[in-house]
């Protein structure tokens, strides 16, 4: 059985459907048909509003017809079609949304008097329709204006219909009983349409109040503020307010902006970027915006409470981006707006930031938190400074990237809005002359240890800076291979220094910025001769001197000339890159908070092309502020799960290979500093010692960084921290675990320095190898004094008419192939293992020849090893040997690996000797027996 309420709902829907049809034909279609395409903006606005209202009215009629159909089906088949089939119950939210869209469209027309303005153009026509309009309405005076009648014709049937909905749904709920299966649906629908009643009253009241306001404002103020969707929420003419320190004759609170009127001036503040101070201050409350801070003062607490509540709720509503439902401040969202928000804003006040745009997170009116972007226009219309950074209380703080309008880019750390800590400032490829600074900054200026590269002069400065100038000990390297070490003051060389030329000539004395010798000094030539006196550089006269030339000195030890190393005493290795280590240590000391992870690590893009699109990237990052916390928790948890030696090695390898991991980020920054110092112009043999020190120091710092992260992980789990390591234990882990994992990141630049440093030795070695390669196997074994019973003649497979004395590259082939693998790895330990296997292959071959296991004494091993080395033809063996020696784990000192490396060194030195560069005058043609 169907209830009387259902029948009443059917009649209600039938009447409303017919009324909507009449309104469409009588009001909306004539309004649209009679309105020509207007030429003024306001006229076009009214036409668009009426067109939108017509579409919403059509949708409202369609949903009413659909509801009517569901009611008819229910009344025709009450036994088979349940109450839940009614659209008003099963689709209440959808029906409600159609009503809301209609109300929104209708109130926009009311707010800007769209009906009155359009009807005015055909007043005679509408006066003739007054009688027909009155048939839709009741209680409307025949004396009222046509515009008023049109407004009422579109409002009164709707409000009456919703009111009847609520009454009938409440009655239906009472009639079906508490235990009816559809009671919950009925109660829910009644509540929704009850809320719609309240919302509609509020919307209509706000639209009427807003319409009245536009009439009260001057035309200039109205043009600046009037939009169809804007609604007035509070007016200081109703509840007076005094604004300090700003001045305002009138204060208006809309649903999207706060407005201060002063004469003809209109100051608007986007509510999304308005913060209400929650602190109580008598009859006053304070507001913060990106460019202003001001207070609202009242005569009594009641006025203060009303304004503060309305501003706070309006801010909440603006941030949510939709109207509160059912009424302002009664929505399901929190009543207090979030302190931190993500938003874009363009600064308008005169000054450096005028027209600058910032997009990112804000707190209390200041840029703050995860990465944000600020665009600051330059004098040139098409140039901007683009700041992409972490922000704190309105200033850049933490890691950031700034692309300047003068074709320079800074990547590094900030503090209080200034470059501070470690950073790189570099001209872009489009700049006329390349320049670059990699190093430390203090309050916006280059200060501390840093690397300056001057592309125009072809120079690189390595050393100390102060107040944006080279100041203190420093090393200058030029593209011509000339090196200088001395003292700088206010960007100029002062006092004596050391000058090393490409041919290893050494000058000690004073000289000009262009490295011209001037004043008192001493030159030591590679052959040991010295020239001491007064040097000058006259115009057109070249270098001239007055002094003493000493030719009696003996040639110096090559190790004291070609291996002179600069900078070792001037810049203690542990203090060079504190700006890189410092932020990481601070992050660890703070307990690795996730919200500061991006401030430390920065944001990550895969290429420069993606970097140019990083604004979109940053917006995506800001929508997920908890990601950093999750990532840091995962990092620490993984460290706890992988503490055993083999697992730890895999864990560290994974960490160091990831730019998203704190250890990986630290390694990449250290790689950047290493390349800036030693690649290109910095690839100078006199800097090899400086580079070697840094690599070892970086390994220690990375291990300390891992230990710091592990202690934080243990602390978070409530576990006891690990005991401090002694020096021996630390060195064991650094050389045995960290150095092999990180060395590949520095190997290219480091090995280049070893190549340059040992170039002369390697050239003698290469000449020796070339000469020895002319010997057949048996002649070379004989030449090296290898005992004949150790010759592996069984390995020499002869062809027809071939003799043993003509076969080459066949003896000890397995050992030769093994030794050649030494260049396939960068790990010193693996290189030593290759050497050990090579020794094993030599002994295995000898044992096979002798038919029994045989241990080679040094007298027999050395000539065989020389043979293997000569046939392996490894380029730059001297550089390889010295790098292995320098990077070898100290635990191997005095052990087997040390012995084998010493033997290899002896072979290398032996091949360099002059007797290896001669060939025998004749070869004995007899075959060995």
PDB file of N, CA, C and O in Angstrom, residues 271-311:
ATOM      1  N   UNK A 271      41.088  36.072   0.662  1.00  0.00           N
ATOM      2  CA  UNK A 271      40.877  35.371   1.927  1.00  0.00           C
ATOM      3  C   UNK A 271      41.717  34.109   2.057  1.00  0.00           C
ATOM      4  O   UNK A 271      42.018  33.677   3.168  1.00  0.00           O
ATOM      5  N   UNK A 272      42.129  33.520   0.929  1.00  0.00           N
ATOM      6  CA  UNK A 272      42.975  32.335   1.006  1.00  0.00           C
ATOM      7  C   UNK A 272      44.335  32.667   1.609  1.00  0.00           C
ATOM      8  O   UNK A 272      45.034  31.780   2.103  1.00  0.00           O
ATOM      9  N   UNK A 273      44.705  33.940   1.558  1.00  0.00           N
ATOM     10  CA  UNK A 273      45.982  34.380   2.114  1.00  0.00           C
ATOM     11  C   UNK A 273      45.777  35.413   3.217  1.00  0.00           C
ATOM     12  O   UNK A 273      46.515  36.385   3.337  1.00  0.00           O
ATOM     13  N   UNK A 274      44.734  35.178   4.012  1.00  0.00           N
ATOM     14  CA  UNK A 274      44.482  35.980   5.213  1.00  0.00           C
ATOM     15  C   UNK A 274      44.535  35.047   6.415  1.00  0.00           C
ATOM     16  O   UNK A 274      43.916  33.981   6.413  1.00  0.00           O
ATOM     17  N   UNK A 275      45.312  35.433   7.394  1.00  0.00           N
ATOM     18  CA  UNK A 275      45.430  34.660   8.639  1.00  0.00           C
ATOM     19  C   UNK A 275      44.860  35.486   9.786  1.00  0.00           C
ATOM     20  O   UNK A 275      45.207  36.669   9.942  1.00  0.00           O
ATOM     21  N   UNK A 276      44.000  34.866  10.568  1.00  0.00           N
ATOM     22  CA  UNK A 276      43.440  35.511  11.755  1.00  0.00           C
ATOM     23  C   UNK A 276      44.217  35.014  12.960  1.00  0.00           C
ATOM     24  O   UNK A 276      44.274  33.803  13.217  1.00  0.00           O
ATOM     25  N   UNK A 277      44.833  35.931  13.681  1.00  0.00           N
ATOM     26  CA  UNK A 277      45.598  35.550  14.865  1.00  0.00           C
ATOM     27  C   UNK A 277      44.645  34.965  15.910  1.00  0.00           C
ATOM     28  O   UNK A 277      43.700  35.636  16.329  1.00  0.00           O
ATOM     29  N   UNK A 278      44.866  33.736  16.348  1.00  0.00           N
ATOM     30  CA  UNK A 278      43.934  33.125  17.302  1.00  0.00           C
ATOM     31  C   UNK A 278      44.026  33.729  18.703  1.00  0.00           C
ATOM     32  O   UNK A 278      43.145  33.499  19.535  1.00  0.00           O
ATOM     33  N   UNK A 279      45.090  34.450  18.987  1.00  0.00           N
ATOM     34  CA  UNK A 279      45.258  35.027  20.327  1.00  0.00           C
ATOM     35  C   UNK A 279      44.212  36.100  20.598  1.00  0.00           C
ATOM     36  O   UNK A 279      43.851  36.880  19.718  1.00  0.00           O
ATOM     37  N   UNK A 280      43.726  36.150  21.840  1.00  0.00           N
ATOM     38  CA  UNK A 280      42.756  37.157  22.261  1.00  0.00           C
ATOM     39  C   UNK A 280      43.476  38.415  22.738  1.00  0.00           C
ATOM     40  O   UNK A 280      44.475  38.340  23.435  1.00  0.00           O
ATOM     41  N   UNK A 281      42.953  39.584  22.351  1.00  0.00           N
ATOM     42  CA  UNK A 281      43.561  40.858  22.754  1.00  0.00           C
ATOM     43  C   UNK A 281      42.462  41.872  23.024  1.00  0.00           C
ATOM     44  O   UNK A 281      42.317  42.875  22.330  1.00  0.00           O
ATOM     45  N   UNK A 282      41.662  41.582  24.043  1.00  0.00           N
ATOM     46  CA  UNK A 282      40.575  42.472  24.402  1.00  0.00           C
ATOM     47  C   UNK A 282      39.554  42.577  23.291  1.00  0.00           C
ATOM     48  O   UNK A 282      39.011  41.576  22.823  1.00  0.00           O
ATOM     49  N   UNK A 283      39.299  43.783  22.827  1.00  0.00           N
ATOM     50  CA  UNK A 283      38.331  44.028  21.756  1.00  0.00           C
ATOM     51  C   UNK A 283      39.027  44.168  20.401  1.00  0.00           C
ATOM     52  O   UNK A 283      38.545  44.885  19.520  1.00  0.00           O
ATOM     53  N   UNK A 284      40.145  43.503  20.250  1.00  0.00           N
ATOM     54  CA  UNK A 284      40.949  43.610  19.030  1.00  0.00           C
ATOM     55  C   UNK A 284      41.367  42.218  18.572  1.00  0.00           C
ATOM     56  O   UNK A 284      41.573  41.324  19.391  1.00  0.00           O
ATOM     57  N   UNK A 285      41.435  42.035  17.265  1.00  0.00           N
ATOM     58  CA  UNK A 285      42.110  40.843  16.754  1.00  0.00           C
ATOM     59  C   UNK A 285      42.986  41.254  15.568  1.00  0.00           C
ATOM     60  O   UNK A 285      42.753  42.268  14.915  1.00  0.00           O
ATOM     61  N   UNK A 286      44.017  40.437  15.313  1.00  0.00           N
ATOM     62  CA  UNK A 286      45.046  40.796  14.335  1.00  0.00           C
ATOM     63  C   UNK A 286      44.940  39.900  13.111  1.00  0.00           C
ATOM     64  O   UNK A 286      44.587  38.722  13.209  1.00  0.00           O
ATOM     65  N   UNK A 287      45.283  40.488  11.961  1.00  0.00           N
ATOM     66  CA  UNK A 287      45.259  39.753  10.699  1.00  0.00           C
ATOM     67  C   UNK A 287      46.616  39.875  10.008  1.00  0.00           C
ATOM     68  O   UNK A 287      47.282  40.914  10.101  1.00  0.00           O
ATOM     69  N   UNK A 288      46.992  38.798   9.301  1.00  0.00           N
ATOM     70  CA  UNK A 288      48.251  38.769   8.556  1.00  0.00           C
ATOM     71  C   UNK A 288      47.960  38.455   7.098  1.00  0.00           C
ATOM     72  O   UNK A 288      47.134  37.582   6.788  1.00  0.00           O
ATOM     73  N   UNK A 289      48.635  39.161   6.206  1.00  0.00           N
ATOM     74  CA  UNK A 289      48.572  38.895   4.769  1.00  0.00           C
ATOM     75  C   UNK A 289      50.008  38.910   4.242  1.00  0.00           C
ATOM     76  O   UNK A 289      50.930  39.292   4.967  1.00  0.00           O
ATOM     77  N   UNK A 290      50.235  38.502   2.986  1.00  0.00           N
ATOM     78  CA  UNK A 290      51.614  38.472   2.488  1.00  0.00           C
ATOM     79  C   UNK A 290      52.343  39.806   2.553  1.00  0.00           C
ATOM     80  O   UNK A 290      53.573  39.830   2.646  1.00  0.00           O
ATOM     81  N   UNK A 291      51.617  40.916   2.482  1.00  0.00           N
ATOM     82  CA  UNK A 291      52.302  42.211   2.467  1.00  0.00           C
ATOM     83  C   UNK A 291      51.898  43.142   3.605  1.00  0.00           C
ATOM     84  O   UNK A 291      52.530  44.176   3.792  1.00  0.00           O
ATOM     85  N   UNK A 292      50.871  42.795   4.341  1.00  0.00           N
ATOM     86  CA  UNK A 292      50.380  43.689   5.395  1.00  0.00           C
ATOM     87  C   UNK A 292      50.076  42.911   6.678  1.00  0.00           C
ATOM     88  O   UNK A 292      49.703  41.741   6.639  1.00  0.00           O
ATOM     89  N   UNK A 293      50.255  43.602   7.794  1.00  0.00           N
ATOM     90  CA  UNK A 293      49.782  43.128   9.093  1.00  0.00           C
ATOM     91  C   UNK A 293      48.980  44.272   9.705  1.00  0.00           C
ATOM     92  O   UNK A 293      49.462  45.396   9.798  1.00  0.00           O
ATOM     93  N   UNK A 294      47.724  43.987  10.118  1.00  0.00           N
ATOM     94  CA  UNK A 294      46.903  45.053  10.679  1.00  0.00           C
ATOM     95  C   UNK A 294      45.947  44.469  11.711  1.00  0.00           C
ATOM     96  O   UNK A 294      45.824  43.244  11.857  1.00  0.00           O
ATOM     97  N   UNK A 295      45.266  45.358  12.414  1.00  0.00           N
ATOM     98  CA  UNK A 295      44.370  44.950  13.503  1.00  0.00           C
ATOM     99  C   UNK A 295      42.987  45.520  13.280  1.00  0.00           C
ATOM    100  O   UNK A 295      42.824  46.619  12.728  1.00  0.00           O
ATOM    101  N   UNK A 296      41.968  44.768  13.717  1.00  0.00           N
ATOM    102  CA  UNK A 296      40.581  45.220  13.752  1.00  0.00           C
ATOM    103  C   UNK A 296      40.236  45.522  15.211  1.00  0.00           C
ATOM    104  O   UNK A 296      40.347  44.643  16.074  1.00  0.00           O
ATOM    105  N   UNK A 297      39.823  46.758  15.479  1.00  0.00           N
ATOM    106  CA  UNK A 297      39.509  47.187  16.850  1.00  0.00           C
ATOM    107  C   UNK A 297      38.019  47.525  16.951  1.00  0.00           C
ATOM    108  O   UNK A 297      37.438  48.120  16.032  1.00  0.00           O
ATOM    109  N   UNK A 298      37.415  47.177  18.105  1.00  0.00           N
ATOM    110  CA  UNK A 298      35.972  47.334  18.284  1.00  0.00           C
ATOM    111  C   UNK A 298      35.676  48.023  19.615  1.00  0.00           C
ATOM    112  O   UNK A 298      36.516  48.034  20.524  1.00  0.00           O
ATOM    113  N   UNK A 299      34.458  48.540  19.714  1.00  0.00           N
ATOM    114  CA  UNK A 299      34.047  49.213  20.942  1.00  0.00           C
ATOM    115  C   UNK A 299      33.639  48.226  22.027  1.00  0.00           C
ATOM    116  O   UNK A 299      33.685  48.552  23.218  1.00  0.00           O
ATOM    117  N   UNK A 300      33.212  47.032  21.627  1.00  0.00           N
ATOM    118  CA  UNK A 300      32.748  46.059  22.607  1.00  0.00           C
ATOM    119  C   UNK A 300      33.143  44.654  22.173  1.00  0.00           C
ATOM    120  O   UNK A 300      33.415  44.409  20.989  1.00  0.00           O
ATOM    121  N   UNK A 301      33.206  43.696  23.097  1.00  0.00           N
ATOM    122  CA  UNK A 301      33.592  42.313  22.756  1.00  0.00           C
ATOM    123  C   UNK A 301      32.628  41.641  21.790  1.00  0.00           C
ATOM    124  O   UNK A 301      33.038  40.765  21.025  1.00  0.00           O
ATOM    125  N   UNK A 302      31.335  42.054  21.811  1.00  0.00           N
ATOM    126  CA  UNK A 302      30.373  41.412  20.934  1.00  0.00           C
ATOM    127  C   UNK A 302      30.709  41.668  19.460  1.00  0.00           C
ATOM    128  O   UNK A 302      30.670  40.757  18.626  1.00  0.00           O
ATOM    129  N   UNK A 303      31.045  42.906  19.138  1.00  0.00           N
ATOM    130  CA  UNK A 303      31.416  43.239  17.763  1.00  0.00           C
ATOM    131  C   UNK A 303      32.667  42.493  17.330  1.00  0.00           C
ATOM    132  O   UNK A 303      32.753  41.983  16.201  1.00  0.00           O
ATOM    133  N   UNK A 304      33.618  42.427  18.261  1.00  0.00           N
ATOM    134  CA  UNK A 304      34.850  41.706  17.945  1.00  0.00           C
ATOM    135  C   UNK A 304      34.561  40.230  17.675  1.00  0.00           C
ATOM    136  O   UNK A 304      35.105  39.633  16.740  1.00  0.00           O
ATOM    137  N   UNK A 305      33.690  39.622  18.472  1.00  0.00           N
ATOM    138  CA  UNK A 305      33.389  38.204  18.330  1.00  0.00           C
ATOM    139  C   UNK A 305      32.710  37.920  16.993  1.00  0.00           C
ATOM    140  O   UNK A 305      33.035  36.934  16.313  1.00  0.00           O
ATOM    141  N   UNK A 306      31.749  38.793  16.601  1.00  0.00           N
ATOM    142  CA  UNK A 306      31.029  38.580  15.338  1.00  0.00           C
ATOM    143  C   UNK A 306      31.985  38.675  14.147  1.00  0.00           C
ATOM    144  O   UNK A 306      32.020  37.802  13.273  1.00  0.00           O
ATOM    145  N   UNK A 307      32.783  39.751  14.100  1.00  0.00           N
ATOM    146  CA  UNK A 307      33.701  39.930  12.966  1.00  0.00           C
ATOM    147  C   UNK A 307      34.738  38.806  12.909  1.00  0.00           C
ATOM    148  O   UNK A 307      35.033  38.268  11.845  1.00  0.00           O
ATOM    149  N   UNK A 308      35.311  38.472  14.055  1.00  0.00           N
ATOM    150  CA  UNK A 308      36.350  37.443  14.057  1.00  0.00           C
ATOM    151  C   UNK A 308      35.783  36.110  13.605  1.00  0.00           C
ATOM    152  O   UNK A 308      36.416  35.383  12.809  1.00  0.00           O
ATOM    153  N   UNK A 309      34.585  35.773  14.083  1.00  0.00           N
ATOM    154  CA  UNK A 309      33.983  34.503  13.687  1.00  0.00           C
ATOM    155  C   UNK A 309      33.692  34.493  12.192  1.00  0.00           C
ATOM    156  O   UNK A 309      33.987  33.509  11.492  1.00  0.00           O
ATOM    157  N   UNK A 310      33.123  35.603  11.683  1.00  0.00           N
ATOM    158  CA  UNK A 310      32.770  35.638  10.261  1.00  0.00           C
ATOM    159  C   UNK A 310      34.006  35.613   9.366  1.00  0.00           C
ATOM    160  O   UNK A 310      34.016  34.937   8.333  1.00  0.00           O
ATOM    161  N   UNK A 311      35.063  36.344   9.745  1.00  0.00           N
ATOM    162  CA  UNK A 311      36.290  36.327   8.939  1.00  0.00           C
ATOM    163  C   UNK A 311      36.895  34.923   8.938  1.00  0.00           C
ATOM    164  O   UNK A 311      37.308  34.393   7.898  1.00  0.00           O
TER     165      UNK A 311
END
